[in-house]
One Martini backbone bead per residue (centre of mass of N, CA, C, O) as a GRO file, in nm:
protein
  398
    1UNK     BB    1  10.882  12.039   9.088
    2UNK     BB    2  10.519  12.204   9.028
    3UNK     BB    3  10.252  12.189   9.158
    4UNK     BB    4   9.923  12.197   9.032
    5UNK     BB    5   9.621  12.266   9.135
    6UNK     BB    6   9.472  11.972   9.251
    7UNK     BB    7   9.272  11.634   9.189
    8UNK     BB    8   9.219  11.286   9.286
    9UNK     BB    9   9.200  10.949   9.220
   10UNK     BB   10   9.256  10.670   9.390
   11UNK     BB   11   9.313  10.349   9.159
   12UNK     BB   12   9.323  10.084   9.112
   13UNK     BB   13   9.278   9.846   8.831
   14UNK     BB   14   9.195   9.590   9.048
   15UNK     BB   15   8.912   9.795   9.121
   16UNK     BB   16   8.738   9.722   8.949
   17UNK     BB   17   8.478   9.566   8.869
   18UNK     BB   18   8.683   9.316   8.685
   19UNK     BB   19   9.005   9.387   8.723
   20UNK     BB   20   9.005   9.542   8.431
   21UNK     BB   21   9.120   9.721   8.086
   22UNK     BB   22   8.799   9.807   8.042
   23UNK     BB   23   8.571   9.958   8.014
   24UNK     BB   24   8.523  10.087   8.301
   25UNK     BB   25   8.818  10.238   8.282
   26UNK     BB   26   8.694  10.452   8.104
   27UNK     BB   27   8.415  10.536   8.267
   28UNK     BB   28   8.653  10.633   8.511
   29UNK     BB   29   8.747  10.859   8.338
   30UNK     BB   30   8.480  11.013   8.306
   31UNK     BB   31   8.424  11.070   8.578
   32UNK     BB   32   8.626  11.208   8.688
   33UNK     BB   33   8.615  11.455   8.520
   34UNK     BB   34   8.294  11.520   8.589
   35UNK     BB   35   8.398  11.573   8.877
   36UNK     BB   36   8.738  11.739   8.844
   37UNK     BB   37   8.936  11.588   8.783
   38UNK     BB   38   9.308  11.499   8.699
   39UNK     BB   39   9.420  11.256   8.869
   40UNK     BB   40   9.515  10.922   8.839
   41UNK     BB   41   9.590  10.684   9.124
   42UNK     BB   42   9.827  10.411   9.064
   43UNK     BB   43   9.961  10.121   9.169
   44UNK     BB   44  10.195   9.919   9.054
   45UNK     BB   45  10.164   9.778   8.729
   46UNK     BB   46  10.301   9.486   8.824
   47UNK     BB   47  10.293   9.234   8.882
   48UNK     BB   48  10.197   9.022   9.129
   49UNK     BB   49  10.214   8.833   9.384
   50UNK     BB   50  10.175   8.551   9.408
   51UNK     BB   51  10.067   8.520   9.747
   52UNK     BB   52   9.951   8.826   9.811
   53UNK     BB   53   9.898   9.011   9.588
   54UNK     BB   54  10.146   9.226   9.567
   55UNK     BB   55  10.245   9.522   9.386
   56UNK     BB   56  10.520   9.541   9.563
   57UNK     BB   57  10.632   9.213   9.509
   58UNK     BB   58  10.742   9.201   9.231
   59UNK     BB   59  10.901   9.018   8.961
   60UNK     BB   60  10.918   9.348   8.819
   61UNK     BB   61  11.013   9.646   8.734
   62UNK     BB   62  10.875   9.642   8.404
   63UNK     BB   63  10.622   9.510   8.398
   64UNK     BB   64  10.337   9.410   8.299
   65UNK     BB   65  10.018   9.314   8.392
   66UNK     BB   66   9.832   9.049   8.281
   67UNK     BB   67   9.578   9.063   8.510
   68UNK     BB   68   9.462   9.350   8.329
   69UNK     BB   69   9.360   9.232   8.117
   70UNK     BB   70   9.098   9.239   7.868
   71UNK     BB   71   9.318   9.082   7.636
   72UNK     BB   72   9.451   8.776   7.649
   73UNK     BB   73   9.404   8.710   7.326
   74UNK     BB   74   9.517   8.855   7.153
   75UNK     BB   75   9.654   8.953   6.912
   76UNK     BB   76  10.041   8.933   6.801
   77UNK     BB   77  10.263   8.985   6.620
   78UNK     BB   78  10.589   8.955   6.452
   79UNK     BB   79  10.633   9.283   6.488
   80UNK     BB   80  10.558   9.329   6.757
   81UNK     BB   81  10.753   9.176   6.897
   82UNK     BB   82  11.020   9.249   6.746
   83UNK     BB   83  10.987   9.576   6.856
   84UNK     BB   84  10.953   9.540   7.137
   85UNK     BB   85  11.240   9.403   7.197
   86UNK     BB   86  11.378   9.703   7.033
   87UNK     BB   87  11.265   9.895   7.296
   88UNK     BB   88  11.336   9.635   7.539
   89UNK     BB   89  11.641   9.551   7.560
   90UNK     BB   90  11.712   9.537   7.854
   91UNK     BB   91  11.484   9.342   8.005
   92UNK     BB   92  11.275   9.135   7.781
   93UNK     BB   93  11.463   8.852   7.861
   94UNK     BB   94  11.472   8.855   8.170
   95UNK     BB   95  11.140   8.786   8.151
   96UNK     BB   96  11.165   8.551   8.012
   97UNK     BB   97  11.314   8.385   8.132
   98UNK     BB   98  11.132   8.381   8.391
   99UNK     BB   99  10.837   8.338   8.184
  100UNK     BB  100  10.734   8.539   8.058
  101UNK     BB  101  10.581   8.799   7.779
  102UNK     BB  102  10.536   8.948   7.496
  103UNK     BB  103  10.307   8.942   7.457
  104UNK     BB  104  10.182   9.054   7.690
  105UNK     BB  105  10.343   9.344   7.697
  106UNK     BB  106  10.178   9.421   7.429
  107UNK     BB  107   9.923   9.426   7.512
  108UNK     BB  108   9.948   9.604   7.778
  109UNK     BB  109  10.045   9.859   7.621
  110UNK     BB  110   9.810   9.883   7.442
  111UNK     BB  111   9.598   9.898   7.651
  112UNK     BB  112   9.706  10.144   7.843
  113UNK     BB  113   9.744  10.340   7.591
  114UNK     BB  114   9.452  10.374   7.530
  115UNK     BB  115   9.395  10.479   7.854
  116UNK     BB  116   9.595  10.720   7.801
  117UNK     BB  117   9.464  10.860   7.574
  118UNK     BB  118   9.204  10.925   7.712
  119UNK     BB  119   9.267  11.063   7.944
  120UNK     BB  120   9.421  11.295   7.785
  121UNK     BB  121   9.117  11.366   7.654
  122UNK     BB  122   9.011  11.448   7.972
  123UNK     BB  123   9.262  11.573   8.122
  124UNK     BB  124   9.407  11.347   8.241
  125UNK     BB  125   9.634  11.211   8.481
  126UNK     BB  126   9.907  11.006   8.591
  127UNK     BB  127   9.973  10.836   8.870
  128UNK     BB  128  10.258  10.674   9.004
  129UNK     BB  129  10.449  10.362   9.137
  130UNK     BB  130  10.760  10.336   9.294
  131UNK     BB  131  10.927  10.057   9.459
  132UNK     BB  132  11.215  10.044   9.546
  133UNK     BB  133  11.191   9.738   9.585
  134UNK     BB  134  11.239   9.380   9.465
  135UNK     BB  135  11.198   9.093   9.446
  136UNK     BB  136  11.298   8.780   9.590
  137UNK     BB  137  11.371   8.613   9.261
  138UNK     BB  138  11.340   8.829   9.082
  139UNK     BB  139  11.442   8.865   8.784
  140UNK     BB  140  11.610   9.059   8.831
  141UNK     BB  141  11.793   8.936   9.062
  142UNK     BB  142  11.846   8.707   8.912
  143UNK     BB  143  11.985   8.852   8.614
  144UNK     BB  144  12.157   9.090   8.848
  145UNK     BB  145  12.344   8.979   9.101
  146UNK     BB  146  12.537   9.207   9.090
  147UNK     BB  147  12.342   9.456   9.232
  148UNK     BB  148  12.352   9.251   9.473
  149UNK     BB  149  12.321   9.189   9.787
  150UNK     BB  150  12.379   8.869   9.942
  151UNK     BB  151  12.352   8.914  10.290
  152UNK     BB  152  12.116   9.121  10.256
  153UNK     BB  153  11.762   9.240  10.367
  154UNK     BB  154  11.530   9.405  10.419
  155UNK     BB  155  11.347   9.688  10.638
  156UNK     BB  156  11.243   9.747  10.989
  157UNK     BB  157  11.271   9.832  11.255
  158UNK     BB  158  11.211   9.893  11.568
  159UNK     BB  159  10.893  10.016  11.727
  160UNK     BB  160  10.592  10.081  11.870
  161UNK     BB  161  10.426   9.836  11.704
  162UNK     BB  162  10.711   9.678  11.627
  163UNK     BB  163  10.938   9.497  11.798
  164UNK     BB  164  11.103   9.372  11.560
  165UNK     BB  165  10.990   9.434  11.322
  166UNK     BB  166  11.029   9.446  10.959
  167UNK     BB  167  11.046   9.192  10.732
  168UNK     BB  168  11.109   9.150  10.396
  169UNK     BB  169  11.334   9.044  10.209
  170UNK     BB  170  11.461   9.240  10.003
  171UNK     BB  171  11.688   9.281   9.818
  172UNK     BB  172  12.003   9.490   9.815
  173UNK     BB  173  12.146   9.687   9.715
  174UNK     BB  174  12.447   9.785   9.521
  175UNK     BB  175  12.550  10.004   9.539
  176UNK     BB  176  12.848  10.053   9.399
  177UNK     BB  177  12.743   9.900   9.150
  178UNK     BB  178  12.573  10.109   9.036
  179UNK     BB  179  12.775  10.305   9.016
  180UNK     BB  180  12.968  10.164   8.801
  181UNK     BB  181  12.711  10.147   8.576
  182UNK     BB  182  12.555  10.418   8.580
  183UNK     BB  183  12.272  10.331   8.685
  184UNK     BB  184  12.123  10.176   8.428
  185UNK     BB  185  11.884  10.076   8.584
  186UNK     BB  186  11.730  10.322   8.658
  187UNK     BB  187  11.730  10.463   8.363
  188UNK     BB  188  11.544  10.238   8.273
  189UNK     BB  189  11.279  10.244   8.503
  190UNK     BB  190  11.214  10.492   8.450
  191UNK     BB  191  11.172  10.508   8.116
  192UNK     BB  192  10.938  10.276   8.182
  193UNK     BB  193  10.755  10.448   8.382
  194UNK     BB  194  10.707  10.688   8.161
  195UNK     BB  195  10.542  10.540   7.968
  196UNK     BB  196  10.322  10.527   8.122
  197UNK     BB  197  10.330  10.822   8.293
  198UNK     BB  198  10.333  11.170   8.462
  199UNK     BB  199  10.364  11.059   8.770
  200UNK     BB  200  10.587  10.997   9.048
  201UNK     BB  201  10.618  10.759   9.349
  202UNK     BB  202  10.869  10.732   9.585
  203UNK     BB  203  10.912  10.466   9.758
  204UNK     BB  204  11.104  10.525  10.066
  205UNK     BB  205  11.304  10.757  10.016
  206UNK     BB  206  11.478  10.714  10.270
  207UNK     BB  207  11.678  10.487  10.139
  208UNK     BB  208  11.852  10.722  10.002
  209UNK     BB  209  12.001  10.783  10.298
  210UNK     BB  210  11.876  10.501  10.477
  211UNK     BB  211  11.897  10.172  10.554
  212UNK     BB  212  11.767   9.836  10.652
  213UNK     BB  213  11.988   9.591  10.716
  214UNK     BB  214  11.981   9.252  10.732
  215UNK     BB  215  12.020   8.931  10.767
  216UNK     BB  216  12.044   8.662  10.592
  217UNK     BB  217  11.798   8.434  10.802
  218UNK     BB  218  11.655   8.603  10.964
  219UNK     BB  219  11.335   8.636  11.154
  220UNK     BB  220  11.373   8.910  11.183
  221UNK     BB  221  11.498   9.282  11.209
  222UNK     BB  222  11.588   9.388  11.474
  223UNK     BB  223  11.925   9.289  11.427
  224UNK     BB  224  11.992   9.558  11.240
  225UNK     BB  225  12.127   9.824  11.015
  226UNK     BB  226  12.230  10.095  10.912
  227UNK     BB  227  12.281  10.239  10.603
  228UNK     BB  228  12.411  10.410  10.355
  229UNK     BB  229  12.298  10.569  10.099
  230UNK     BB  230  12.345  10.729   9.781
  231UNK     BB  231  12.127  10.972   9.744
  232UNK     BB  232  12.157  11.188   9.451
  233UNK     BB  233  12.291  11.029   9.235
  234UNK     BB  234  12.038  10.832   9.080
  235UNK     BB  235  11.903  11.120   9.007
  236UNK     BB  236  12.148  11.251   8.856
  237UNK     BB  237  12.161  11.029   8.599
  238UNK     BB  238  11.855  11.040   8.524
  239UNK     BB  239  11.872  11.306   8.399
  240UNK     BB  240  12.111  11.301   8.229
  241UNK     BB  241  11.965  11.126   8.054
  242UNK     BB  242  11.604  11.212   8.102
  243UNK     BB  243  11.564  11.422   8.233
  244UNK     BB  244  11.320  11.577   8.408
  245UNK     BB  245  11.110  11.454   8.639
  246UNK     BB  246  10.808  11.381   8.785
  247UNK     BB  247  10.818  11.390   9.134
  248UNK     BB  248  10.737  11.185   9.455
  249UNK     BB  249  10.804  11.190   9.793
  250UNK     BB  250  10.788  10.917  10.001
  251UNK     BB  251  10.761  11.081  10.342
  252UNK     BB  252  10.655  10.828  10.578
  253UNK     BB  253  10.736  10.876  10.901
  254UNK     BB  254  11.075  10.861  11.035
  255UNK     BB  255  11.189  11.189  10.937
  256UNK     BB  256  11.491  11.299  10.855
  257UNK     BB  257  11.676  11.571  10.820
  258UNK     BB  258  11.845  11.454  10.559
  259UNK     BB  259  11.599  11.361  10.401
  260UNK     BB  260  11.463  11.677  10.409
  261UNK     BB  261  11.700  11.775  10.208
  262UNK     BB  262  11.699  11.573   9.969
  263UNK     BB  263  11.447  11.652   9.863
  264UNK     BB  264  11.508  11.969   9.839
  265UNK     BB  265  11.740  11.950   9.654
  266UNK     BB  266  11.540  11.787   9.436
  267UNK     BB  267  11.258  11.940   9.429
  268UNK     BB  268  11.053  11.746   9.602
  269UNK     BB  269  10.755  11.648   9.690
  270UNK     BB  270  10.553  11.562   9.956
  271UNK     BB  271  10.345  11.378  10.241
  272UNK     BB  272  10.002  11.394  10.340
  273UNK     BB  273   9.818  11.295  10.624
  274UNK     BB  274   9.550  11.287  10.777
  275UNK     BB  275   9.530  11.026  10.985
  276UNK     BB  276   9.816  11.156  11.094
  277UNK     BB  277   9.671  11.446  11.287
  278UNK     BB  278   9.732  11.339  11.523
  279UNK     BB  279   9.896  11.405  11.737
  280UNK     BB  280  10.194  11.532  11.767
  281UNK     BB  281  10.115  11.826  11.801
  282UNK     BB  282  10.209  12.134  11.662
  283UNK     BB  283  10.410  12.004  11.450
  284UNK     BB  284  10.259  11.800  11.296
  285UNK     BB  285  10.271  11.764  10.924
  286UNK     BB  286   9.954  11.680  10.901
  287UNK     BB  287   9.845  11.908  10.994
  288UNK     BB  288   9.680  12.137  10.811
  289UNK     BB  289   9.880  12.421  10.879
  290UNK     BB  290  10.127  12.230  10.797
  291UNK     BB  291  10.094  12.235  10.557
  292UNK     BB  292  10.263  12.274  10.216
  293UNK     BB  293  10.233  12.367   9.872
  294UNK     BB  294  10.473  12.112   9.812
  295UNK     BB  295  10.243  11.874   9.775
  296UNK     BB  296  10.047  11.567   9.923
  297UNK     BB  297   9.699  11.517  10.013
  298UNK     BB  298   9.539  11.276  10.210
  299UNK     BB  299   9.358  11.084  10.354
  300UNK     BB  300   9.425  10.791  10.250
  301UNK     BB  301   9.615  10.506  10.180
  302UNK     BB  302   9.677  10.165  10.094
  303UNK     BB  303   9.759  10.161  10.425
  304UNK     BB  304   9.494  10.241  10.505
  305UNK     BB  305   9.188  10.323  10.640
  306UNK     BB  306   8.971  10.434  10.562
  307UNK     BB  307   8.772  10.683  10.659
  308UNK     BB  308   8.537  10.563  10.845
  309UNK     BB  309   8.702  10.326  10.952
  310UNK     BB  310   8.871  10.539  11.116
  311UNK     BB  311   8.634  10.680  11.263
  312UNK     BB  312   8.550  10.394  11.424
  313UNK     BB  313   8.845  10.405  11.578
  314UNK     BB  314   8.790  10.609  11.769
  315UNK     BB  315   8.728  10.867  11.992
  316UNK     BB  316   8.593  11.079  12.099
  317UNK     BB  317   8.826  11.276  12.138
  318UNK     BB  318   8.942  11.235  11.846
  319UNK     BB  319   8.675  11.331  11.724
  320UNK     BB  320   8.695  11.616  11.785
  321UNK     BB  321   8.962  11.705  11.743
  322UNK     BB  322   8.952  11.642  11.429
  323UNK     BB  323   8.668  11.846  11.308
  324UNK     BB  324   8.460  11.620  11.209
  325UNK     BB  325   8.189  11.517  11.063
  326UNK     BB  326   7.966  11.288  11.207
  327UNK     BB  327   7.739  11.256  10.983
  328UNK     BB  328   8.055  11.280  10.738
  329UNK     BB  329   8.341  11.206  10.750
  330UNK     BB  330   8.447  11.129  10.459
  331UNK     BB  331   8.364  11.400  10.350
  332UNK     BB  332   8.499  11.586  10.574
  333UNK     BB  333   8.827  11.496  10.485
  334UNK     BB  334   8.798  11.579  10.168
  335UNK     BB  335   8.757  11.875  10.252
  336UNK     BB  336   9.027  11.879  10.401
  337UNK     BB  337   9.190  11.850  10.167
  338UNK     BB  338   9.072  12.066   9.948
  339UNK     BB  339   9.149  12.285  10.155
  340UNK     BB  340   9.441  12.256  10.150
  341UNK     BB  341   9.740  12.421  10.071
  342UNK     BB  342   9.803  12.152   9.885
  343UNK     BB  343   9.820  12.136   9.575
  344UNK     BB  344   9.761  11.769   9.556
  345UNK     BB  345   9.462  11.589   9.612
  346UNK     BB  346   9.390  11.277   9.793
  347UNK     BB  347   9.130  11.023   9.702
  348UNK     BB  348   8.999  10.752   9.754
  349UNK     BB  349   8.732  10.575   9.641
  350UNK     BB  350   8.625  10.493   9.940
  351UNK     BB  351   8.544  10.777  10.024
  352UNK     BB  352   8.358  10.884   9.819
  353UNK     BB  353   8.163  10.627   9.886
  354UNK     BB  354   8.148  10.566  10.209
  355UNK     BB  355   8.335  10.333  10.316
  356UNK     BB  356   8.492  10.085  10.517
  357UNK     BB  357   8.656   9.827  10.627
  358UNK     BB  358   8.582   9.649  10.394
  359UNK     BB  359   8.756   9.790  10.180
  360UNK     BB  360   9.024   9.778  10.243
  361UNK     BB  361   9.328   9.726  10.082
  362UNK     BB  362   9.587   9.728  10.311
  363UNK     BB  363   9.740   9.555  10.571
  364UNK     BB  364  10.023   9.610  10.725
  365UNK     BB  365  10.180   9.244  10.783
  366UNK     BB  366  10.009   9.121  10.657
  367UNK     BB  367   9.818   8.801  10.503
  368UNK     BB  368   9.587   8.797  10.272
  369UNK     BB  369   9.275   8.801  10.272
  370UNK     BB  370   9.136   9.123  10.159
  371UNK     BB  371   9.427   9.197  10.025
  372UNK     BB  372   9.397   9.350   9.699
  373UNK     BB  373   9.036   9.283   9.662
  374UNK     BB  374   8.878   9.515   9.587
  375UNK     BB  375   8.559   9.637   9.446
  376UNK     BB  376   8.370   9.802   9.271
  377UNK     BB  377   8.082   9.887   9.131
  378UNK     BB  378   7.899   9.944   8.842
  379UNK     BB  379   7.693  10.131   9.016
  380UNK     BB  380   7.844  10.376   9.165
  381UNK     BB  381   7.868  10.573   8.979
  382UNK     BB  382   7.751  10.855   8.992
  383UNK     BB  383   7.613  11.178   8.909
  384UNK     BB  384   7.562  11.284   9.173
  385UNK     BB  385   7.857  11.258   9.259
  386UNK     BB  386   8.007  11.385   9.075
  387UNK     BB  387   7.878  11.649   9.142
  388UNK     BB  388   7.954  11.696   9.456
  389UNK     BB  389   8.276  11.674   9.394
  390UNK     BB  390   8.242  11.878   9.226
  391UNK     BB  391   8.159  12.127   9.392
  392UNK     BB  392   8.425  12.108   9.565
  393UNK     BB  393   8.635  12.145   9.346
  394UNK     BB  394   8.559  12.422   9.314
  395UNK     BB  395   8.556  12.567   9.610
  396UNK     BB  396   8.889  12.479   9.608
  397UNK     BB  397   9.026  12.559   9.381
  398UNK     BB  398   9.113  12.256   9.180
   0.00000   0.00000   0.00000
């Protein structure tokens, strides 16, 4: 795909000021048009996980938040169940088995789809987010045992940060009975997240060129060993059943040559992020200087600090280094990132805010505390803002 010179707002649906698809979430709808943003980036819409409460711990790769409803209590008739039944039939036996509810994705599906149906009545379009790998014990899981390697759960090795490495914990595909099923699980997965979304980001990409997998049972990562993906086949295959989809591969850390052939292969742009600018030299690809135009430019990701709380952290050398207004560090990251010749900007609600360390969505490593908990104010969102942000967004020419 080709992205068009355009910029937009990173903001779960769980950080409006209710934490549901309510009045707020049409008001930030119209807040951003207003700014000028063309795109709403929203993290994973799928059920969070039951304890720490992260959209990337799915029970469900198919299924939408009961969590963000702003009416669970809605009628649902029974011909709207049975519709709905026979329209995800690949899927929603499989959430009902686990526990979930037909009536309940049917609210999803109506609240979600009214919200995105005024968005792009004010020429708004959604940016999702589709993590790789799927919760351990979580309904596919549990449904599709055949699809999934037994004895073996993602991670990633040990770097300069974490000496074992992480031990995520999921389950890990079993590419091979992939191959045998003509992929139709991804073939599914990609088809449900395109009802929801208009661009699709693909997490952890590198995974499907090589992955960490660790044995079951194992305390940490340390011991684990890469094993080759499966490359372009699952997208070759998403594509001959639904045609080219708009997706954007994240392609962040330590990004091998495979990664970025495969990438280039598939045509898909990659991400830059504007904190992780400093240091590694000036091949570094995060710097201003060496982004590409066919990229996505961040100030900070949902997995970064603040940009404020990020500038609070550094040297007074890195703070030169930067070369970021000490007076207004997050306006002036913003600044840099609308600048940048990549083709699309994104910058988190917490940035545009001038918030700090306390907005943070989430530290990875972390369990519990405040992340996945932020939530901003009902009367943050002003029009002087909104006018500041237009008025950068005019001069970058977005």
């Amino acid at each position: 795909m080709l992205l068009e010179r355009a910029s937009g707002i990173l903001l779960h649906p769980s950080s409006l000021p209710n934490g549901v698809l309510d009045r707020h979430a049409f008001r930030f709808v119209d807040w951003l048009a207003a700014a000028g943003g063309r795109w709403w980036q929203v993290l994973p819409l799928g059920p969070p996980e039951g304890i720490t409460s992260s959209p990337y711990m799915s029970p469900s790769a198919f299924a939408g938040s009961r969590a963000l409803l702003a009416q669970p209590k809605a009628r649902v008739s029974r011909a709207d169940t049975e519709a709905y039944r026979a329209r995800h039939a690949y899927w929603i036996d499989d959430w009902v088995a686990f526990g979930g509810s037909v009536e309940d994705q049917v609210r999803f599906d109506r609240e979600w789809g009214a919200l995105r149906a005024h968005a792009a009545k004010r020429r708004i379009r959604i940016f999702g987010d589709m993590p790789i790998y799927v919760a351990d014990g979580g309904a596919d899981h549990v449904a599709k045992p055949q699809l999934f390697q037994p004895r073996a759960v993602a991670g990633v090795p040990p770097d300069l940060f974490t000496r074992d490495g992480q031990l995520w914990g999921n389950p890990l595909y079993d590419w091979a009975a992939m191959r045998a099923d003509g992929y139709r699980w991804w073939i599914e997965r990609f088809r449900r997240s395109f009802e929801l979304v208009d661009l699709m980001r693909v997490d952890h990409f590198r995974g499907f060129v090589a992955y960490w997998s660790v044995r079951r049972g194992n305390k940490t990562a340390r011991h684990g060993r890469w094993l080759r993906g499966p490359g372009a086949s699952p997208f070759r295959a998403v594509q001959a059943a639904l045609g080219t989809l708009d997706l954007v591969a994240e392609d962040l850390g330590v990004i091998t040559a495979p990664v970025v052939r495969l990438r280039r292969e598939l045509g898909l742009p990659g991400m830059v992020v504007l904190q992780f600018q400093l240091g590694g030299g000036a091949r570094n690809p995060h710097r201003p200087e060496n982004h590409p135009q066919q990229a996505v430019v961040y100030t900070g990701t949902h997995d970064n600090d603040t940009a404020l709380g990020w500038w609070e952290s550094l040297t007074e050398g890195e703070r030169t280094t930067s070369r970021l207004d000490p007076a207004d560090p997050a306006w002036s990251l913003i600044t840099q990132a609308w600048q940048s010749r990549a083709a699309l900007a994104i910058t988190p609600l917490q940035d545009v805010l001038r918030l700090g360390n306390e907005a943070r969505m989430n530290l990875p490593g972390s369990e519990g505390g405040t992340n996945w908990t932020w939530r901003y104010g009902a009367k943050a969102l002003t029009g002087e803002l909104a006018t500041e942000l237009r008025a950068l967004t005019r001069h970058a020419k977005r």
